[in-house]
Coordinates of C-alpha atoms and ligand atoms in Angstrom, one line a residue:
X1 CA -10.1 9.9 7.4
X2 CA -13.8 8.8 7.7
X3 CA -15.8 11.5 7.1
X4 CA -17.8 11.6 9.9
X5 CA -14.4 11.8 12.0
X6 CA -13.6 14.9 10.2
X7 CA -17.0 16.4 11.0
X8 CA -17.1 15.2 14.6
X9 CA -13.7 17.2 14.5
X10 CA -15.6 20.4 13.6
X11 CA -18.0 19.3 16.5
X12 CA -21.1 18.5 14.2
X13 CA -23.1 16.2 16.1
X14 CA -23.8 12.7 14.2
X15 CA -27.7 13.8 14.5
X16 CA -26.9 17.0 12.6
X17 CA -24.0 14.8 9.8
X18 CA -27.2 12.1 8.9
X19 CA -29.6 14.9 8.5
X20 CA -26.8 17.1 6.3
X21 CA -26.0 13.9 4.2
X22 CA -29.9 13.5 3.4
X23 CA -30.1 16.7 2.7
X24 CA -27.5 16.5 0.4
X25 CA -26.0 19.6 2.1
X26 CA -22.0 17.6 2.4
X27 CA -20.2 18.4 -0.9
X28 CA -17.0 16.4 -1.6
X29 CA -15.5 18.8 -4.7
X30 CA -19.2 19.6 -5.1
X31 CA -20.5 16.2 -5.1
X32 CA -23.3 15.3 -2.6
X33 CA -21.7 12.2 -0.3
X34 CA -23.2 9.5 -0.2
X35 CA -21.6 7.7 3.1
X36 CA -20.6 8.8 6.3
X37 CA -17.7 6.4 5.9
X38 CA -16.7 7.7 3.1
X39 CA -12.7 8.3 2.9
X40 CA -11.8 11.8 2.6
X41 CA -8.6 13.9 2.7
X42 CA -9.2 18.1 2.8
X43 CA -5.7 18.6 1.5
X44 CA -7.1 16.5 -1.8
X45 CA -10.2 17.6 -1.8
X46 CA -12.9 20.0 -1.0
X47 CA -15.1 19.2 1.8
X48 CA -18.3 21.5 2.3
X49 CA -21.6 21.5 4.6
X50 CA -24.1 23.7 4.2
X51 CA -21.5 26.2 2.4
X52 CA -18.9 26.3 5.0
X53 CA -15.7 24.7 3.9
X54 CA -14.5 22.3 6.5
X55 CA -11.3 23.0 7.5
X56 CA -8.4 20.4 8.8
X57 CA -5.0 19.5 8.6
X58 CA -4.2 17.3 5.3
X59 CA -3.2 13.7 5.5
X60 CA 0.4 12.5 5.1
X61 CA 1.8 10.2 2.7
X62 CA 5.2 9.1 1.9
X63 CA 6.7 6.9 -0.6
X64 CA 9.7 5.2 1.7
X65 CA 12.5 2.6 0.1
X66 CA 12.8 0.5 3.4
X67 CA 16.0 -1.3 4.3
X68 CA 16.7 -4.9 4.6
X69 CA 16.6 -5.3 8.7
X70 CA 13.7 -3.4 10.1
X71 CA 10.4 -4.3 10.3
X72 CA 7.3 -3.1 8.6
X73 CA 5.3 -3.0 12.1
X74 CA 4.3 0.0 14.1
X75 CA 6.2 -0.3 17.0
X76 CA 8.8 -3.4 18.0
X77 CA 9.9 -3.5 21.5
X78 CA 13.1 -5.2 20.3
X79 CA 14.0 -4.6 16.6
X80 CA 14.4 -1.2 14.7
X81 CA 10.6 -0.3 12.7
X82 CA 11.1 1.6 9.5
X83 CA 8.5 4.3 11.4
X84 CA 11.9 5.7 13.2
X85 CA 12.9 6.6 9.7
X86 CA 10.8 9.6 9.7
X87 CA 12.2 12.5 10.7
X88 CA 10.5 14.6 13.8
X89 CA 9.1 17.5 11.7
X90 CA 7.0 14.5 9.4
X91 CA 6.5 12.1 11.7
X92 CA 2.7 11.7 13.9
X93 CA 1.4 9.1 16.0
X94 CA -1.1 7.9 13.4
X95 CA 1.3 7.0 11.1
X96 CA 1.4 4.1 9.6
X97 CA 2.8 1.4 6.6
X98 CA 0.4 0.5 4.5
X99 CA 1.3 -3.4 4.3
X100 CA 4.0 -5.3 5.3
X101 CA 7.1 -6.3 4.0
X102 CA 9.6 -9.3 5.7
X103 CA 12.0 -7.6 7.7
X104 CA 14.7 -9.1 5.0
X105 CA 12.8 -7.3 2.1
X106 CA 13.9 -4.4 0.7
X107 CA 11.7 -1.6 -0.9
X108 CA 8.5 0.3 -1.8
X109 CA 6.2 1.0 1.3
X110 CA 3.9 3.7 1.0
X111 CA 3.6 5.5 5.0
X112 CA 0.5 7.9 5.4
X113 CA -1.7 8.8 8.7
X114 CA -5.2 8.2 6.5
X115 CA -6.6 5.5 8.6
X116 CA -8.9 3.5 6.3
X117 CA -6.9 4.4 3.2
X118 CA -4.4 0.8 4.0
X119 CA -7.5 -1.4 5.6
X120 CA -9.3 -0.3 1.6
X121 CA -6.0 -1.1 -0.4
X122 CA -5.5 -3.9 0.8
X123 CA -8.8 -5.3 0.6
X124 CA -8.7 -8.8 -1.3
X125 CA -11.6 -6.8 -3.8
X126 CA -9.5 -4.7 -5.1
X127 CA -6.8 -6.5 -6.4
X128 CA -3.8 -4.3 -5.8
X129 CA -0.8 -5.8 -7.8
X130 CA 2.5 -5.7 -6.1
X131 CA 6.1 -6.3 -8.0
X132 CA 9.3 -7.8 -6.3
X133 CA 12.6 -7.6 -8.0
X134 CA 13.7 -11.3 -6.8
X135 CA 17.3 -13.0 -6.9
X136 CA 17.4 -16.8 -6.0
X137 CA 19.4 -19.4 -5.7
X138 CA 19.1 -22.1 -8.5
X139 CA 17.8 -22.2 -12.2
X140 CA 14.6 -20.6 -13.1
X141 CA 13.1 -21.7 -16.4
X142 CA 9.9 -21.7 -18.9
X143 CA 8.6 -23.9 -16.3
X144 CA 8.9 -21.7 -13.4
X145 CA 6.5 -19.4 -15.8
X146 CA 4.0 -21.8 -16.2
X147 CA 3.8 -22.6 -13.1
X148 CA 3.1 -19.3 -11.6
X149 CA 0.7 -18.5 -14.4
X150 CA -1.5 -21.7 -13.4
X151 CA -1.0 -20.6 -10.0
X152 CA 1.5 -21.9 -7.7
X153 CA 0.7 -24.4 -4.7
X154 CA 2.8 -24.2 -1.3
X155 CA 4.2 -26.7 0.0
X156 CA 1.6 -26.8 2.6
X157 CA -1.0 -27.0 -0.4
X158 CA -2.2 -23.3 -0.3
X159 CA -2.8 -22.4 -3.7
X160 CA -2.1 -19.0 -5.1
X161 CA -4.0 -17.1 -8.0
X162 CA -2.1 -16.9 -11.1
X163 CA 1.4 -14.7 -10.8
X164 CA 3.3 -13.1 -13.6
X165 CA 7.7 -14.1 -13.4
X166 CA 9.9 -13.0 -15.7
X167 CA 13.0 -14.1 -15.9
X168 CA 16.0 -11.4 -16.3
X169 CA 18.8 -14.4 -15.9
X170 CA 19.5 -17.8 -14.7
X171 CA 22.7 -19.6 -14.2
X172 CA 22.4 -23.5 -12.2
X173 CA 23.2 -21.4 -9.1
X174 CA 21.5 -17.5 -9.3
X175 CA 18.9 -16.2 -11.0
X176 CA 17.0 -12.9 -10.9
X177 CA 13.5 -11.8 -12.1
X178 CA 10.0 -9.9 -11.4
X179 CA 7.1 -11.3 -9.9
X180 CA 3.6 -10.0 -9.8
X181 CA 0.9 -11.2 -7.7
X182 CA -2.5 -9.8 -6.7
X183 CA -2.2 -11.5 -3.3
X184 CA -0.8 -10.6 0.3
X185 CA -0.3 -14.1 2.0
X186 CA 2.4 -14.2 4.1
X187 CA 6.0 -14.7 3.2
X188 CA 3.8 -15.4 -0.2
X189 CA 6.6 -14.7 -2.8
X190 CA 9.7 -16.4 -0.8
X191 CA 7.2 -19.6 -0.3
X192 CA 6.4 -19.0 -3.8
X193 CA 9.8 -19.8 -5.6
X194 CA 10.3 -22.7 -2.4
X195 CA 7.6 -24.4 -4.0
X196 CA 9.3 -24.3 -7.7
X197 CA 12.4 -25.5 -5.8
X198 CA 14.3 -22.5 -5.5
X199 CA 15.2 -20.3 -2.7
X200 CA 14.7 -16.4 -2.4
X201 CA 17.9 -14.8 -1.8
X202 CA 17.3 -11.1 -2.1
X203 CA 13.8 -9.7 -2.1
X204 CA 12.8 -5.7 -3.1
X205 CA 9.4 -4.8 -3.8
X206 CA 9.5 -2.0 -6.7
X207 CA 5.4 -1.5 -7.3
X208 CA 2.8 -1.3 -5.4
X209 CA -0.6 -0.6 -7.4
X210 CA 0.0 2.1 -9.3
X211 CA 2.9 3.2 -6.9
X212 CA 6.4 2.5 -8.8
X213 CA 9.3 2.7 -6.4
X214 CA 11.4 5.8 -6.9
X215 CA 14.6 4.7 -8.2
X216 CA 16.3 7.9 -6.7
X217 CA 15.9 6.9 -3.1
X218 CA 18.6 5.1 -1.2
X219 CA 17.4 2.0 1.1
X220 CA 16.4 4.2 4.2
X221 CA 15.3 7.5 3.0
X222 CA 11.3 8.5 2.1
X223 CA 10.1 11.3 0.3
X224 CA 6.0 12.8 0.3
X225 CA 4.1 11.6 -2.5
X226 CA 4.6 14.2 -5.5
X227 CA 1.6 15.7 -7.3
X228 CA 1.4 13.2 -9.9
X229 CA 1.3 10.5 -6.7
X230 CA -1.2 12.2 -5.1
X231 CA -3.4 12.8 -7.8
X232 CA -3.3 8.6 -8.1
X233 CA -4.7 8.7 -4.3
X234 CA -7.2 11.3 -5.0
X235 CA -8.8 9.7 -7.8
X236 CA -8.8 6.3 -5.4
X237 CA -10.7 8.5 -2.7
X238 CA -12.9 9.3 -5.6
X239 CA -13.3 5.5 -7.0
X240 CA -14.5 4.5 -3.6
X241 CA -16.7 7.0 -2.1
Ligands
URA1 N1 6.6 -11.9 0.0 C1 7.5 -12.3 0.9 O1 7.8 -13.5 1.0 N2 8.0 -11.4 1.7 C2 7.7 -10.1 1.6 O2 8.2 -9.3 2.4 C3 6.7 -9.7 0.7 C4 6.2 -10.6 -0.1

């Protein structure tokens, strides 16, 4: 959460926070902070003013492999939202997915209640590759990967920046690969292969930054971020403070 929520929490009044942070009296793990909106997490780090250790419940985050046939949304008055896949003793309000995925596509969806942590991931700046495992129903070729390395243009003319396929197989009739991109246009990688003349058949996104889909979740089930995970997230909080 933003900083300043998490000292507005401890009742510091936003007089007493912009006086503290010119003081340099706010420590994140002992460094002075330099913004108000700063992203912070007290189960990742150590958050300090004038001594006192500010004290508040962690954030969440959960690595979820979502099934084909619920959406990625918050709520859905009408279809199933991958959300009601967390069990009751995980799950809070502020939960949320950070990004979407079709409700078709299978895969990695990272779930956390830090507010700005999806709004600064998937900020066009940074760049945050994502990989989909794709099968599809014609031939893909050498062509294909030149013309996803140039960048491909939709149908519509949109043109995308340069995405990395390979190819696993191809047959006249099915092939599979892995696509890269640094984008997050909508129903980008199905319009993608549409505009080298193939259609997306199956779609499962296994990466997502530095995030690789755990291979030892079913389609359905989530598990928290491990240590190794969180450390990734920590050293993002850092990177952007
Ligand atoms: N591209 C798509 O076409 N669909 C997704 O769900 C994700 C990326």
């Amino acid at each position: 959460m933003r900083l300043d929520t998490l000292l507005a929490q401890s009742s510091i009044s936003r007089k007493d926070m912009k006086q503290a942070l010119q003081r340099k009296a706010i420590l994140v793990d002992n460094i002075p902070a330099q913004r108000l909106s700063q992203n912070v997490d007290t189960g990742l780090q150590q958050i300090r003013l004038d001594n006192q250790i500010i004290v508040a419940p962690a954030h969440k985050y959960f690595m979820l492999n979502k099934p084909r046939g619920w959406v990625s949304a918050n709520s859905d008055t009408n279809k199933k939202t991958v959300l009601e896949l967390i069990s009751p003793k995980d799950f809070n309000e502020k939960l949320y997915c950070i990004g979407r995925l079709d409700r078709d596509t299978a895969g990695l969806l990272l779930i956390t209640d830090n507010g700005p942590l999806g709004f600064q991931l998937l900020h066009p700046q940074y760049h945050v590759n994502k990989t989909y495992y794709v099968e599809v129903n014609g031939f893909l070729d050498e062509q294909a990967i030149f013309e996803f390395q140039k960048g491909v243009r939709f149908l519509d003319g949109t043109l995308c920046k340069p995405a990395q396929l390979r190819i696993h197989s191809a047959t006249f009739d099915f092939s599979s690969a892995s696509v890269t991109i640094s984008e997050g246009k909508f129903h980008q990688v199905k319009k993608m292969f549409l505009s080298v003349g193939v259609k997306v058949t199956y779609l499962k996104r296994t990466q997502f930054g530095e995030f690789h889909l755990d291979n030892s979740l079913q389609e359905g089930q989530y598990r928290p971020l491990n240590p190794e995970e969180l450390k990734k997230i920590k050293n993002y909080l850092e990177k952007n403070r």
